[in-house]
XYZ file of N, CA and C in Angstrom:
873
model
N 121.329 42.726 17.912
C 120.303 41.839 18.456
C 119.751 40.914 17.379
N 119.562 41.510 16.201
C 119.032 40.710 15.100
C 120.015 39.641 14.687
N 121.341 39.958 14.800
C 122.357 38.970 14.440
C 122.287 37.760 15.354
N 122.034 37.979 16.652
C 121.940 36.858 17.599
C 120.770 35.929 17.238
N 119.620 36.502 16.869
C 118.462 35.686 16.503
C 118.729 34.908 15.218
N 119.447 35.540 14.303
C 119.754 34.858 13.040
C 120.671 33.678 13.270
N 121.721 33.870 14.130
C 122.620 32.756 14.455
C 121.881 31.611 15.150
N 120.949 31.948 16.030
C 120.204 30.917 16.772
C 119.341 30.072 15.836
N 118.712 30.720 14.904
C 117.863 29.993 13.945
C 118.705 29.100 13.060
N 119.870 29.600 12.655
C 120.758 28.812 11.803
C 121.251 27.566 12.517
N 121.611 27.722 13.799
C 122.108 26.574 14.581
C 121.016 25.504 14.729
N 119.789 25.933 15.011
C 118.673 24.972 15.169
C 118.403 24.219 13.873
N 118.511 24.922 12.748
C 118.290 24.294 11.458
C 119.348 23.245 11.161
N 120.607 23.578 11.510
C 121.717 22.636 11.257
C 121.547 21.371 12.067
N 121.172 21.518 13.357
C 121.029 20.331 14.203
C 119.834 19.475 13.797
N 118.805 20.126 13.311
C 117.614 19.366 12.907
C 117.871 18.521 11.673
N 118.812 18.938 10.854
C 119.100 18.208 9.619
C 120.383 17.412 9.704
N 121.010 17.399 10.864
C 122.345 16.794 10.988
C 122.340 15.315 10.731
N 121.414 14.586 11.336
C 121.461 13.121 11.224
C 120.092 12.602 10.804
N 119.917 12.492 9.510
C 118.629 11.987 9.007
C 118.478 10.496 9.207
N 119.601 9.820 9.539
C 119.534 8.367 9.735
C 118.754 7.987 10.974
N 118.550 8.939 11.881
C 117.808 8.638 13.106
C 116.302 8.777 12.932
N 115.891 9.180 11.756
C 114.458 9.316 11.516
C 113.800 7.934 11.454
N 112.644 7.781 12.093
C 111.909 6.509 12.132
C 110.731 6.582 11.180
N 110.677 5.609 10.290
C 109.566 5.565 9.339
C 108.376 4.868 9.972
N 107.270 5.519 9.997
C 106.056 4.970 10.599
C 105.191 4.369 9.506
N 104.876 3.093 9.684
C 104.030 2.404 8.709
C 102.559 2.660 9.023
N 101.869 3.238 8.091
C 100.436 3.454 8.265
C 99.681 2.163 7.956
N 98.662 1.835 8.758
C 97.920 0.592 8.516
C 97.176 0.624 7.197
N 97.174 -0.508 6.535
C 96.436 -0.628 5.284
C 94.939 -0.596 5.573
N 94.149 -0.031 4.717
C 92.695 -0.043 4.936
C 92.167 -1.471 4.956
N 91.263 -1.737 5.934
C 90.733 -3.089 6.100
C 89.863 -3.459 4.903
N 90.054 -4.681 4.455
C 89.233 -5.176 3.354
C 87.884 -5.638 3.880
N 86.860 -5.363 3.149
C 85.517 -5.806 3.520
C 85.388 -7.298 3.259
N 85.096 -8.035 4.341
C 84.972 -9.490 4.224
C 83.514 -9.834 3.924
N 83.273 -10.433 2.805
C 81.913 -10.826 2.438
C 81.597 -12.192 3.031
N 80.425 -12.270 3.654
C 79.980 -13.516 4.273
C 79.023 -14.205 3.319
N 79.317 -15.422 2.984
C 78.454 -16.177 2.077
C 77.623 -17.179 2.864
N 76.408 -17.369 2.424
C 75.503 -18.307 3.079
C 75.070 -19.373 2.067
N 74.561 -20.458 2.602
C 74.083 -21.516 1.740
C 72.772 -21.136 1.064
N 72.322 -22.018 0.207
C 71.063 -21.805 -0.492
C 69.951 -22.529 0.269
N 68.945 -21.815 0.777
C 67.868 -22.477 1.525
C 67.136 -23.534 0.706
N 67.164 -23.410 -0.616
C 66.495 -24.402 -1.464
C 67.196 -25.758 -1.450
N 68.441 -25.781 -0.983
C 69.188 -27.033 -0.913
C 68.893 -27.821 0.368
N 68.164 -27.217 1.288
C 67.876 -27.861 2.574
C 66.647 -28.755 2.416
N 66.837 -30.044 2.618
C 65.741 -31.012 2.484
C 65.689 -31.897 3.727
N 64.497 -32.086 4.253
C 64.327 -32.933 5.434
C 64.345 -34.404 5.044
N 64.728 -35.237 5.983
C 64.677 -36.685 5.781
C 63.236 -37.149 5.963
N 62.856 -38.203 5.269
C 61.501 -38.717 5.380
C 60.603 -38.186 4.279
N 59.351 -38.635 4.303
C 58.454 -38.313 3.190
C 57.127 -37.673 3.587
N 56.724 -37.785 4.838
C 55.385 -37.326 5.209
C 55.230 -35.812 5.139
N 56.230 -35.076 5.616
C 56.124 -33.616 5.669
C 57.367 -32.976 5.057
N 57.147 -31.900 4.317
C 58.232 -31.158 3.685
C 58.353 -29.777 4.311
N 59.555 -29.237 4.274
C 59.786 -27.908 4.799
C 59.173 -26.860 3.865
N 58.641 -25.793 4.447
C 58.129 -24.679 3.642
C 59.313 -24.003 2.957
N 59.282 -23.855 1.629
C 60.408 -23.211 0.945
C 60.586 -21.763 1.409
N 61.827 -21.382 1.637
C 62.131 -20.006 2.009
C 62.187 -19.172 0.727
N 61.333 -18.184 0.602
C 61.217 -17.415 -0.636
C 62.129 -16.199 -0.659
N 63.126 -16.181 0.197
C 64.084 -15.084 0.244
C 65.414 -15.626 0.757
N 66.483 -14.904 0.502
C 67.810 -15.331 0.957
C 67.911 -15.207 2.472
N 68.870 -15.919 3.056
C 69.023 -15.911 4.511
C 69.240 -14.504 5.059
N 69.964 -13.675 4.325
C 70.269 -12.335 4.828
C 69.333 -11.261 4.272
N 68.217 -11.667 3.681
C 67.309 -10.706 3.046
C 66.487 -9.909 4.050
N 66.412 -10.375 5.295
C 65.601 -9.689 6.297
C 66.397 -8.688 7.129
N 67.670 -8.485 6.772
C 68.452 -7.481 7.493
C 67.813 -6.100 7.319
N 67.831 -5.253 8.346
C 68.500 -5.404 9.640
C 67.665 -6.109 10.701
N 66.463 -6.572 10.364
C 65.613 -7.224 11.363
C 66.267 -8.496 11.899
N 66.751 -9.354 10.991
C 67.404 -10.605 11.368
C 68.635 -10.783 10.491
N 69.765 -11.075 11.116
C 70.991 -11.272 10.350
C 70.978 -12.618 9.638
N 71.795 -12.740 8.608
C 71.820 -13.947 7.783
C 72.237 -15.192 8.534
N 73.190 -15.058 9.449
C 73.673 -16.235 10.193
C 72.567 -16.815 11.058
N 71.806 -15.939 11.724
C 70.699 -16.413 12.560
C 69.659 -17.137 11.720
N 69.311 -16.564 10.574
C 68.301 -17.172 9.725
C 68.771 -18.507 9.169
N 70.038 -18.590 8.816
C 70.560 -19.837 8.270
C 70.521 -20.942 9.317
N 70.949 -20.635 10.543
C 70.911 -21.632 11.621
C 69.474 -22.014 11.957
N 68.608 -21.022 11.973
C 67.215 -21.264 12.339
C 66.530 -22.184 11.336
N 66.734 -21.897 10.065
C 66.054 -22.659 9.014
C 66.722 -24.007 8.756
N 68.035 -24.006 8.586
C 68.735 -25.213 8.136
C 69.138 -26.147 9.274
N 68.967 -25.728 10.507
C 69.294 -26.592 11.654
C 68.062 -26.901 12.496
N 67.461 -25.859 13.071
C 66.331 -26.077 13.980
C 65.084 -26.578 13.237
N 64.664 -25.838 12.237
C 63.475 -26.225 11.472
C 63.690 -27.562 10.775
N 64.840 -27.742 10.206
C 65.178 -29.025 9.555
C 65.114 -30.168 10.548
N 65.640 -29.939 11.749
C 65.640 -30.997 12.764
C 64.242 -31.416 13.169
N 63.355 -30.449 13.404
C 61.982 -30.778 13.780
C 61.281 -31.564 12.671
N 61.494 -31.159 11.427
C 60.821 -31.812 10.310
C 61.298 -33.248 10.129
N 62.602 -33.464 10.179
C 63.162 -34.810 9.994
C 62.737 -35.744 11.115
N 62.747 -35.256 12.357
C 62.346 -36.092 13.490
C 60.857 -36.409 13.456
N 60.052 -35.447 12.999
C 58.617 -35.707 12.858
C 58.376 -36.812 11.842
N 59.043 -36.739 10.701
C 58.891 -37.779 9.682
C 59.335 -39.139 10.191
N 60.373 -39.145 11.000
C 60.876 -40.408 11.543
C 59.821 -41.099 12.394
N 58.999 -40.302 13.076
C 57.972 -40.879 13.949
C 56.666 -41.168 13.219
N 56.433 -40.463 12.120
C 55.158 -40.602 11.410
C 55.236 -41.611 10.266
N 56.317 -41.596 9.516
C 56.452 -42.497 8.359
C 56.317 -43.955 8.790
N 55.397 -44.677 8.159
C 55.200 -46.088 8.467
C 54.374 -46.352 9.709
N 53.929 -45.311 10.396
C 53.115 -45.474 11.591
C 51.644 -45.396 11.192
N 50.925 -46.494 11.329
C 49.538 -46.571 10.875
C 48.646 -45.531 11.554
N 48.980 -45.163 12.778
C 48.150 -44.205 13.510
C 48.278 -42.787 12.957
N 49.465 -42.453 12.427
C 49.721 -41.066 12.058
C 49.999 -40.850 10.567
N 50.494 -41.840 9.873
C 50.868 -41.645 8.476
C 49.640 -41.312 7.627
N 49.755 -40.321 6.762
C 48.662 -39.912 5.906
C 47.816 -38.789 6.470
N 48.028 -38.439 7.747
C 47.257 -37.373 8.361
C 47.937 -36.019 8.096
N 47.136 -34.973 8.058
C 47.690 -33.630 7.936
C 48.320 -33.231 9.264
N 49.142 -32.199 9.242
C 49.776 -31.763 10.486
C 48.728 -31.250 11.469
N 47.644 -30.643 10.953
C 46.579 -30.175 11.827
C 45.884 -31.345 12.521
N 45.713 -32.456 11.806
C 45.088 -33.642 12.404
C 45.996 -34.260 13.458
N 47.289 -34.248 13.211
C 48.234 -34.773 14.200
C 48.186 -33.927 15.463
N 48.222 -32.611 15.298
C 48.225 -31.705 16.454
C 46.940 -31.826 17.272
N 45.823 -32.085 16.601
C 44.540 -32.157 17.291
C 44.402 -33.417 18.130
N 45.191 -34.457 17.818
C 45.020 -35.743 18.497
C 46.185 -36.140 19.399
N 47.387 -35.655 19.107
C 48.533 -36.071 19.902
C 48.427 -35.477 21.300
N 48.758 -36.308 22.288
C 48.636 -35.876 23.673
C 49.968 -35.815 24.393
N 49.974 -35.368 25.649
C 51.210 -35.245 26.424
C 51.899 -36.573 26.689
N 51.177 -37.670 26.527
C 51.806 -38.981 26.735
C 52.748 -39.328 25.576
N 52.635 -38.610 24.492
C 53.543 -38.779 23.357
C 54.310 -37.468 23.145
N 55.083 -37.096 24.144
C 55.700 -35.775 24.178
C 56.685 -35.543 23.040
N 57.435 -36.561 22.643
C 58.412 -36.388 21.573
C 57.706 -36.056 20.261
N 56.652 -36.806 19.950
C 55.882 -36.539 18.738
C 55.217 -35.170 18.825
N 54.700 -34.832 19.976
C 54.032 -33.550 20.167
C 54.990 -32.386 19.937
N 56.185 -32.467 20.508
C 57.167 -31.391 20.359
C 57.604 -31.222 18.902
N 57.847 -32.338 18.225
C 58.312 -32.257 16.839
C 57.198 -31.802 15.897
N 55.973 -32.236 16.167
C 54.839 -31.791 15.350
C 54.612 -30.292 15.542
N 54.693 -29.845 16.797
C 54.552 -28.425 17.077
C 55.685 -27.617 16.472
N 56.918 -28.123 16.621
C 58.068 -27.427 16.056
C 57.972 -27.299 14.548
N 57.467 -28.329 13.900
C 57.309 -28.279 12.443
C 56.250 -27.258 12.040
N 55.067 -27.336 12.655
C 53.976 -26.431 12.288
C 54.341 -24.980 12.599
N 54.876 -24.743 13.792
C 55.173 -23.383 14.230
C 56.198 -22.705 13.320
N 57.273 -23.430 12.999
C 58.310 -22.846 12.158
C 57.830 -22.677 10.711
N 56.999 -23.583 10.249
C 56.456 -23.446 8.891
C 55.685 -22.143 8.762
N 54.866 -21.851 9.761
C 54.086 -20.613 9.748
C 55.006 -19.393 9.882
N 55.993 -19.484 10.765
C 56.912 -18.371 11.028
C 57.649 -17.937 9.769
N 58.249 -18.886 9.072
C 59.009 -18.534 7.873
C 58.104 -18.095 6.724
N 56.857 -18.549 6.728
C 55.934 -18.178 5.661
C 55.434 -16.751 5.799
N 55.277 -16.262 7.044
C 54.667 -14.943 7.224
C 55.700 -13.820 7.304
N 56.971 -14.117 7.004
C 57.999 -13.077 6.976
C 58.306 -12.674 5.539
N 58.716 -11.416 5.388
C 58.994 -10.897 4.052
C 59.978 -9.729 4.167
N 60.968 -9.654 3.270
C 61.851 -8.482 3.276
C 61.059 -7.207 3.015
N 61.257 -6.222 3.875
C 60.583 -4.923 3.734
C 59.070 -5.095 3.651
N 58.526 -5.758 4.660
C 57.090 -5.971 4.688
C 56.324 -4.674 4.898
N 55.023 -4.717 4.667
C 54.178 -3.544 4.856
C 54.104 -3.184 6.335
N 53.991 -1.902 6.631
C 53.937 -1.452 8.019
C 52.626 -1.843 8.701
N 51.584 -2.068 7.906
C 50.291 -2.440 8.467
C 49.479 -3.177 7.410
N 48.481 -3.965 7.848
C 47.644 -4.703 6.891
C 46.573 -3.795 6.297
N 45.757 -4.369 5.447
C 44.651 -3.626 4.846
C 43.488 -4.587 4.634
N 42.378 -4.049 4.238
C 41.227 -4.886 3.905
C 40.549 -5.505 5.111
N 40.057 -6.725 4.910
C 39.232 -7.403 5.904
C 39.972 -7.655 7.209
N 41.255 -8.036 7.129
C 41.997 -8.324 8.345
C 42.204 -7.062 9.173
N 42.417 -5.927 8.515
C 42.571 -4.658 9.236
C 41.264 -4.277 9.921
N 40.149 -4.489 9.231
C 38.849 -4.202 9.822
C 38.614 -5.059 11.065
N 39.015 -6.334 10.984
C 38.844 -7.235 12.123
C 39.733 -6.814 13.294
N 40.968 -6.398 12.998
C 41.887 -5.939 14.053
C 41.347 -4.672 14.712
N 40.858 -3.749 13.909
C 40.298 -2.513 14.461
C 39.067 -2.786 15.317
N 38.276 -3.781 14.905
C 37.072 -4.123 15.659
C 37.426 -4.741 17.014
N 38.514 -5.508 17.047
C 38.899 -6.202 18.286
C 39.773 -5.358 19.202
N 40.605 -4.473 18.606
C 41.597 -3.742 19.408
C 41.519 -2.230 19.212
N 40.461 -1.748 18.585
C 40.176 -0.329 18.348
C 41.088 0.320 17.311
N 42.344 -0.154 17.183
C 43.232 0.368 16.144
C 44.394 -0.601 15.949
N 45.060 -0.497 14.808
C 46.208 -1.347 14.548
C 47.345 -1.013 15.493
N 47.483 0.250 15.839
C 48.538 0.661 16.768
C 48.360 0.010 18.136
N 47.122 -0.026 18.629
C 46.846 -0.690 19.912
C 47.113 -2.185 19.825
N 46.718 -2.785 18.691
C 46.977 -4.212 18.499
C 48.479 -4.507 18.544
N 49.268 -3.708 17.824
C 50.714 -3.922 17.779
C 51.329 -3.801 19.171
N 50.910 -2.788 19.918
C 51.429 -2.595 21.277
C 51.125 -3.800 22.153
N 49.894 -4.304 22.075
C 49.503 -5.448 22.901
C 50.213 -6.722 22.453
N 50.329 -6.911 21.155
C 50.981 -8.114 20.620
C 52.442 -8.170 21.067
N 53.160 -7.052 20.932
C 54.569 -7.020 21.321
C 54.729 -7.171 22.834
N 53.818 -6.583 23.595
C 53.886 -6.697 25.053
C 53.670 -8.137 25.507
N 52.709 -8.825 24.889
C 52.446 -10.223 25.235
C 53.673 -11.084 24.940
N 54.305 -10.849 23.804
C 55.498 -11.608 23.456
C 56.661 -11.322 24.374
N 56.855 -10.056 24.708
C 57.983 -9.677 25.562
C 57.805 -10.158 26.990
N 56.568 -10.220 27.468
C 56.298 -10.614 28.854
C 56.177 -12.118 29.048
N 56.174 -12.865 27.957
C 56.075 -14.324 28.078
C 57.339 -14.877 28.725
N 57.166 -15.698 29.728
C 58.319 -16.245 30.448
C 58.872 -17.472 29.730
N 60.166 -17.446 29.463
C 60.819 -18.601 28.864
C 60.570 -18.698 27.370
N 60.915 -19.855 26.815
C 60.776 -20.082 25.381
C 59.315 -20.290 24.995
N 58.990 -19.965 23.756
C 57.616 -20.173 23.305
C 57.295 -19.354 22.080
N 56.004 -19.012 21.947
C 55.511 -18.310 20.765
C 54.429 -17.325 21.159
N 54.306 -16.250 20.387
C 53.187 -15.325 20.527
C 52.383 -15.394 19.239
N 51.046 -15.508 19.393
C 50.168 -15.790 18.256
C 49.056 -14.754 18.124
N 48.571 -14.620 16.904
C 47.273 -14.025 16.638
C 46.424 -15.141 16.064
N 45.321 -15.466 16.740
C 44.500 -16.601 16.330
C 43.073 -16.157 16.045
N 42.365 -17.016 15.308
C 40.936 -16.843 15.079
C 40.228 -17.898 15.922
N 39.403 -17.467 16.862
C 38.715 -18.395 17.748
C 37.519 -19.023 17.047
N 36.907 -20.000 17.704
C 35.750 -20.671 17.108
C 34.571 -19.714 16.931
N 34.589 -18.584 17.663
C 33.555 -17.564 17.513
C 33.921 -16.528 16.454
N 34.984 -16.839 15.682
C 35.462 -15.984 14.588
C 36.011 -14.645 15.089
N 36.513 -14.643 16.301
C 37.105 -13.447 16.876
C 38.627 -13.553 16.871
N 39.302 -12.414 16.825
C 40.758 -12.384 16.892
C 41.198 -12.349 18.354
N 42.285 -13.047 18.635
C 42.778 -13.093 20.010
C 44.294 -13.269 20.009
N 44.978 -12.529 20.886
C 46.433 -12.659 21.054
C 46.699 -13.609 22.213
N 47.484 -14.654 21.953
C 47.803 -15.630 22.995
C 49.279 -16.004 22.891
N 49.800 -16.612 23.934
C 51.157 -17.156 23.909
C 51.116 -18.619 24.324
N 52.089 -19.380 23.865
C 52.238 -20.777 24.271
C 53.700 -21.027 24.609
N 53.942 -22.027 25.430
C 55.303 -22.354 25.841
C 55.902 -23.423 24.933
N 57.213 -23.425 24.890
C 57.976 -24.421 24.135
C 57.500 -24.480 22.685
N 57.107 -25.674 22.188
C 56.614 -25.794 20.821
C 55.114 -26.075 20.780
N 54.412 -25.733 21.839
C 52.956 -25.875 21.848
C 52.339 -24.811 20.942
N 51.088 -25.051 20.539
C 50.366 -24.044 19.764
C 48.862 -24.190 19.984
N 48.064 -23.220 19.561
C 46.624 -23.218 19.842
C 45.816 -24.289 19.127
N 46.423 -25.085 18.243
C 45.700 -26.161 17.572
C 45.687 -27.448 18.392
N 46.519 -27.536 19.401
C 46.640 -28.775 20.178
C 45.432 -28.980 21.074
N 45.111 -30.246 21.312
C 43.899 -30.540 22.066
C 43.973 -30.134 23.530
N 45.189 -29.901 24.049
C 45.314 -29.480 25.437
C 45.668 -27.999 25.558
N 45.485 -27.231 24.464
C 45.790 -25.802 24.499
C 44.795 -25.074 25.400
N 45.300 -24.123 26.182
C 44.427 -23.346 27.066
C 43.542 -22.401 26.259
N 44.098 -21.815 25.216
C 43.326 -20.940 24.320
C 43.398 -21.518 22.916
N 42.310 -22.071 22.451
C 42.307 -22.742 21.157
C 41.866 -21.792 20.050
N 42.396 -22.065 18.855
C 42.039 -21.270 17.699
C 42.945 -21.597 16.529
N 42.710 -20.932 15.411
C 43.511 -21.139 14.203
C 44.550 -20.028 14.107
N 45.837 -20.349 14.186
C 46.874 -19.312 14.106
C 46.964 -18.714 12.702
N 47.057 -17.390 12.630
C 47.282 -16.723 11.352
C 48.567 -15.886 11.393
N 49.125 -15.715 12.581
C 50.385 -14.988 12.753
C 51.094 -15.555 13.973
N 52.379 -15.880 13.826
C 53.135 -16.430 14.955
C 54.585 -15.975 14.913
N 55.101 -15.496 16.046
C 56.483 -15.052 16.146
C 57.213 -15.916 17.157
N 58.377 -16.404 16.759
C 59.195 -17.296 17.581
C 59.824 -16.519 18.731
N 59.648 -17.000 19.956
C 60.234 -16.371 21.135
C 61.421 -17.143 21.689
N 61.813 -18.228 21.031
C 62.995 -18.971 21.462
C 64.244 -18.120 21.210
N 65.250 -18.250 22.062
C 66.456 -17.442 21.915
C 67.203 -17.742 20.621
N 67.064 -18.970 20.101
C 67.785 -19.271 18.856
C 67.276 -18.425 17.692
N 66.114 -17.795 17.855
C 65.551 -16.970 16.789
C 66.165 -15.576 16.736
N 66.867 -15.160 17.811
C 67.351 -13.773 17.824
C 68.636 -13.529 18.620
N 69.152 -14.536 19.357
C 70.205 -14.252 20.340
C 71.518 -13.777 19.720
N 71.894 -14.294 18.559
C 73.160 -13.892 17.944
C 73.199 -12.390 17.670
N 72.059 -11.815 17.354
C 72.009 -10.395 17.011
C 71.573 -9.512 18.176
N 70.603 -9.985 18.953
C 70.005 -9.138 19.988
C 70.380 -9.553 21.408
N 71.127 -10.650 21.567
C 71.435 -11.190 22.889
C 70.128 -11.392 23.681
N 69.996 -10.752 24.844
C 68.792 -10.982 25.646
C 67.737 -9.890 25.457
N 67.885 -9.067 24.437
C 66.943 -7.965 24.215
C 65.800 -8.432 23.314
N 64.899 -9.188 23.902
C 63.773 -9.718 23.133
C 62.864 -8.608 22.627
N 62.689 -7.567 23.415
C 61.799 -6.488 23.020
C 62.252 -5.825 21.722
N 63.554 -5.567 21.581
C 64.065 -4.955 20.352
C 63.881 -5.893 19.163
N 64.093 -7.182 19.404
C 63.873 -8.184 18.342
C 62.430 -8.154 17.863
N 61.477 -8.140 18.793
C 60.067 -8.144 18.424
C 59.681 -6.855 17.693
N 60.177 -5.730 18.193
C 59.886 -4.446 17.551
C 60.363 -4.434 16.104
N 61.553 -5.000 15.874
C 62.161 -4.933 14.545
C 61.556 -5.948 13.590
N 61.362 -7.181 14.056
C 60.871 -8.223 13.156
C 59.404 -8.012 12.800
N 58.672 -7.269 13.636
C 57.266 -7.018 13.345
C 57.105 -6.263 12.025
N 58.109 -5.473 11.676
C 58.058 -4.730 10.418
C 58.359 -5.610 9.202
N 58.704 -6.877 9.430
C 58.960 -7.811 8.328
C 57.802 -8.783 8.118
N 56.679 -8.539 8.790
C 55.517 -9.417 8.633
C 54.905 -9.229 7.247
N 54.620 -10.343 6.589
C 53.963 -10.323 5.287
C 52.449 -10.331 5.518
N 51.856 -9.142 5.549
C 50.437 -9.047 5.885
C 49.535 -9.597 4.788
N 50.044 -9.734 3.592
C 49.263 -10.357 2.516
C 49.002 -11.820 2.847
N 50.041 -12.516 3.331
C 49.887 -13.918 3.725
C 48.974 -14.037 4.942
N 49.162 -13.154 5.920
C 48.324 -13.187 7.133
C 46.862 -12.967 6.766
N 46.620 -12.051 5.853
C 45.247 -11.766 5.424
C 44.613 -12.987 4.761
N 45.380 -13.680 3.910
C 44.854 -14.897 3.264
C 44.551 -15.973 4.292
N 45.419 -16.104 5.290
C 45.195 -17.111 6.329
C 43.946 -16.775 7.148
N 43.689 -15.503 7.334
C 42.479 -15.084 8.048
C 41.229 -15.487 7.267
N 41.249 -15.265 5.965
C 40.112 -15.622 5.119
C 39.868 -17.129 5.129
N 40.953 -17.900 5.006
C 40.835 -19.358 5.017
C 40.322 -19.849 6.362
N 40.780 -19.239 7.452
C 40.339 -19.642 8.796
C 38.835 -19.431 8.942
N 38.330 -18.312 8.462
C 36.891 -18.058 8.537
C 36.112 -19.070 7.712
N 36.622 -19.402 6.529
C 35.949 -20.387 5.676
C 35.915 -21.762 6.345
N 37.012 -22.146 6.970
C 37.064 -23.446 7.639
C 36.115 -23.498 8.837
N 35.974 -22.388 9.543
C 35.057 -22.354 10.684
C 33.617 -22.462 10.230
N 33.308 -21.890 9.075
C 31.952 -21.987 8.538
C 31.636 -23.420 8.121
N 32.630 -24.118 7.582
C 32.426 -25.488 7.107
C 32.279 -26.488 8.239
N 32.801 -26.148 9.411
C 32.767 -27.111 10.515
C 31.329 -27.362 10.942
N 30.946 -28.629 11.044
C 29.574 -28.941 11.467
C 29.355 -28.606 12.929
N 28.126 -28.227 13.230
C 27.782 -27.941 14.622
C 27.610 -29.267 15.355
N 28.362 -29.432 16.404
C 28.299 -30.691 17.155
C 27.136 -30.660 18.129
N 26.329 -31.707 18.083
C 25.185 -31.838 18.984
C 25.449 -33.006 19.912
N 25.331 -32.742 21.188
C 25.582 -33.803 22.167
C 24.478 -34.850 22.075
N 24.846 -36.127 21.992
C 23.829 -37.179 21.895
C 23.021 -37.286 23.174
N 21.734 -37.662 22.996
C 20.863 -37.833 24.154
C 21.268 -39.093 24.896
N 21.488 -38.929 26.158
C 21.913 -40.070 26.968
C 20.721 -40.980 27.253
N 20.932 -42.265 27.060
C 19.890 -43.242 27.352
C 19.966 -43.636 28.815
N 18.805 -43.606 29.464
C 18.776 -43.987 30.875
C 18.855 -45.498 30.990
N 19.675 -45.925 31.882
C 19.848 -47.361 32.100
C 19.202 -47.722 33.424
N 18.227 -48.657 33.372
C 17.550 -49.091 34.597
C 18.306 -50.239 35.217
N 18.663 -50.067 36.440
C 19.403 -51.100 37.157
C 18.465 -51.742 38.171
N 18.342 -53.085 38.105
C 17.478 -53.839 39.019
C 16.047 -53.292 39.012
N 15.538 -53.071 37.800
C 14.188 -52.518 37.693
C 13.167 -53.553 38.138
N 12.158 -53.114 38.825
C 11.102 -54.000 39.312
C 9.886 -53.874 38.411
N 9.371 -55.003 37.913
C 8.200 -54.988 37.046
C 6.956 -54.928 37.918
N 6.155 -53.900 37.644
C 4.936 -53.722 38.432
C 3.766 -54.189 37.591
N 2.998 -55.161 38.085
C 1.856 -55.690 37.355
C 0.623 -54.842 37.618
N -0.168 -54.621 36.570
C -1.406 -53.828 36.703
C -2.619 -54.735 36.915
N -2.404 -56.032 36.827
C -3.524 -56.947 37.019
C -3.858 -57.024 38.502
N -5.165 -57.208 38.816
C -5.556 -57.305 40.242
C -4.977 -58.565 40.860
N -4.608 -58.431 42.100
C -3.986 -59.535 42.812
C -5.031 -60.597 43.142
N -4.719 -61.832 42.784
C -5.640 -62.925 43.070
C -5.553 -63.312 44.534
N -6.747 -63.521 45.107
C -6.777 -63.892 46.529
C -7.490 -65.230 46.666
N -7.080 -65.997 47.607
C -7.718 -67.287 47.881
C -9.066 -67.044 48.565
N -10.132 -67.823 48.173
C -11.439 -67.662 48.838
C -11.365 -68.065 50.309
N -12.091 -67.355 51.121
C -12.064 -67.632 52.561
C -12.981 -68.814 52.826
N -12.496 -69.805 53.491
C -13.278 -70.992 53.795
C -14.106 -70.749 55.062
N -15.429 -71.159 54.961
C -16.298 -70.995 56.137
C -15.983 -72.073 57.148
N -16.049 -71.729 58.385
C -15.781 -72.704 59.469
C -17.092 -72.992 60.189
N -17.302 -74.259 60.528
C -18.508 -74.661 61.266
C -18.300 -74.405 62.753
N -19.388 -73.813 63.350
C -19.347 -73.595 64.797
C -19.788 -74.854 65.496
């Protein structure tokens, strides 16, 4: 019996080694090389015109990862923000009505009848603030006076964050979500559509913005697609609260400096006024008649 098993094993071994030419060599895939993506230098981006300059980006395009990818930041800064700034200068440079004014003065006076100027002025101001208040690995929460003000208005920073993100996520269409200082020196969360902001004379809720997050899809779509809520949750951790705190202090100082406006006393205008004489009315003497 053992001899039969030995012969069987020998036969199988012979057939397995009989024709090595039929063996197929399998090529294993080479390990994929890591492709490095290079971005331009934000310092090389300059707007056309002279009235307004772009806020310098103090970090590389990809420095805010994982909150915002480098490609999104590069397109946002070097295309959208650049476009608003150049078009604003094109309308302001050489224009006696607007040249020499600050962006805040332009926003306070431009109306809906000048929609192109309004959109570009808003786009310039809004993006300038947006890029300024972001920072790689920002603090999770503010401190000092601004934190005290947030706690006073919203009971805690956690409640403020929840409300701020909810307002931004629930805003319909393109626009911005803001934290502003009202004329009563109170903090308030508001949203605006398109490139409007709370400094404009037709704003529904007016105030000085100290924090603003872009809700336009160009700010997040490449990375988050239509998930605005995840974008807001993530980018909120990149807020530079040191800058926001300074803007809060400056806003309070500017509100204190503003003069109190007193409505002028209206002068009454008499129309067809009748002059009443105080002198006694002269009467003709009655003539006696003879009977």
